[in-house]
């Protein structure tokens, strides 16, 4: 009986695992292989160069700038996005006024607010980046036009042209486009928490601040941890690449102030024709991503709470 069960399980898993090996594992192995070559990406001729690409990467100032920007996004983007999402979700689901029939309730019209928060998520990141590129235009963009309209015409930053502001602008766009997804996700989690927990805490004299940190956050911790990993991978992946590629000058400028690792991989491979070196940077990006996920999962490990 047990032997038949295992054959049944293997029969279901063999095809998905084969597809995963062909389309995921094998490209990773190829990338690591090409990182030891001088392949241009176009010619079938290349030769092995050993660790020369890795030595070059460690001495590459642009690589270290890109790594610094990517790490900054990994640290700040999940913190800001998840923090705002938790705050909005808590206010929508628990932050309403006390009513006669229920001690704890959400705000009126919470369903509409959830739709409004989630709306940016249905837009492509390319569309969002283009819209904000127009908004950040220093001449006739929405932000500087608003400043001029309220009498602050002398304060009109060159948002995407200022090296000290450009990366902040990109991060704000990523926060705006993703926070709604987590508002809805956390709202679903909070809706499953029994209201009796909140009502008992309020009867014992706890305030909303206390109930958030003593009830809501511990019971949502697994969801928050998963969201943190997801946001970190997003900051190191296609979302950050697309926003920088579409919005910034260069792209990646000015003066490499917004260059992130995925963009540098793309530019090295397709603009400079150095696919071998680009895969080396890609291997570095893989190591950073796996290290981030491992650190978050390790630091966020705690006893599972059930209710």
PDB file of C-alpha atoms in Angstrom, residues 1-11:
ATOM      1  CA  UNK A   1       0.000   0.000   0.000  1.00  0.00           C
ATOM      2  CA  UNK A   2       2.785   2.406   0.930  1.00  0.00           C
ATOM      3  CA  UNK A   3       4.701   1.520  -2.229  1.00  0.00           C
ATOM      4  CA  UNK A   4       1.683   2.350  -4.377  1.00  0.00           C
ATOM      5  CA  UNK A   5       1.206   5.652  -2.569  1.00  0.00           C
ATOM      6  CA  UNK A   6       4.746   6.780  -3.313  1.00  0.00           C
ATOM      7  CA  UNK A   7       4.401   5.843  -6.974  1.00  0.00           C
ATOM      8  CA  UNK A   8       1.219   7.905  -7.115  1.00  0.00           C
ATOM      9  CA  UNK A   9       2.981  10.945  -5.580  1.00  0.00           C
ATOM     10  CA  UNK A  10       6.005  10.605  -7.854  1.00  0.00           C
ATOM     11  CA  UNK A  11       3.730  10.346 -10.871  1.00  0.00           C
TER      12      UNK A  11
END
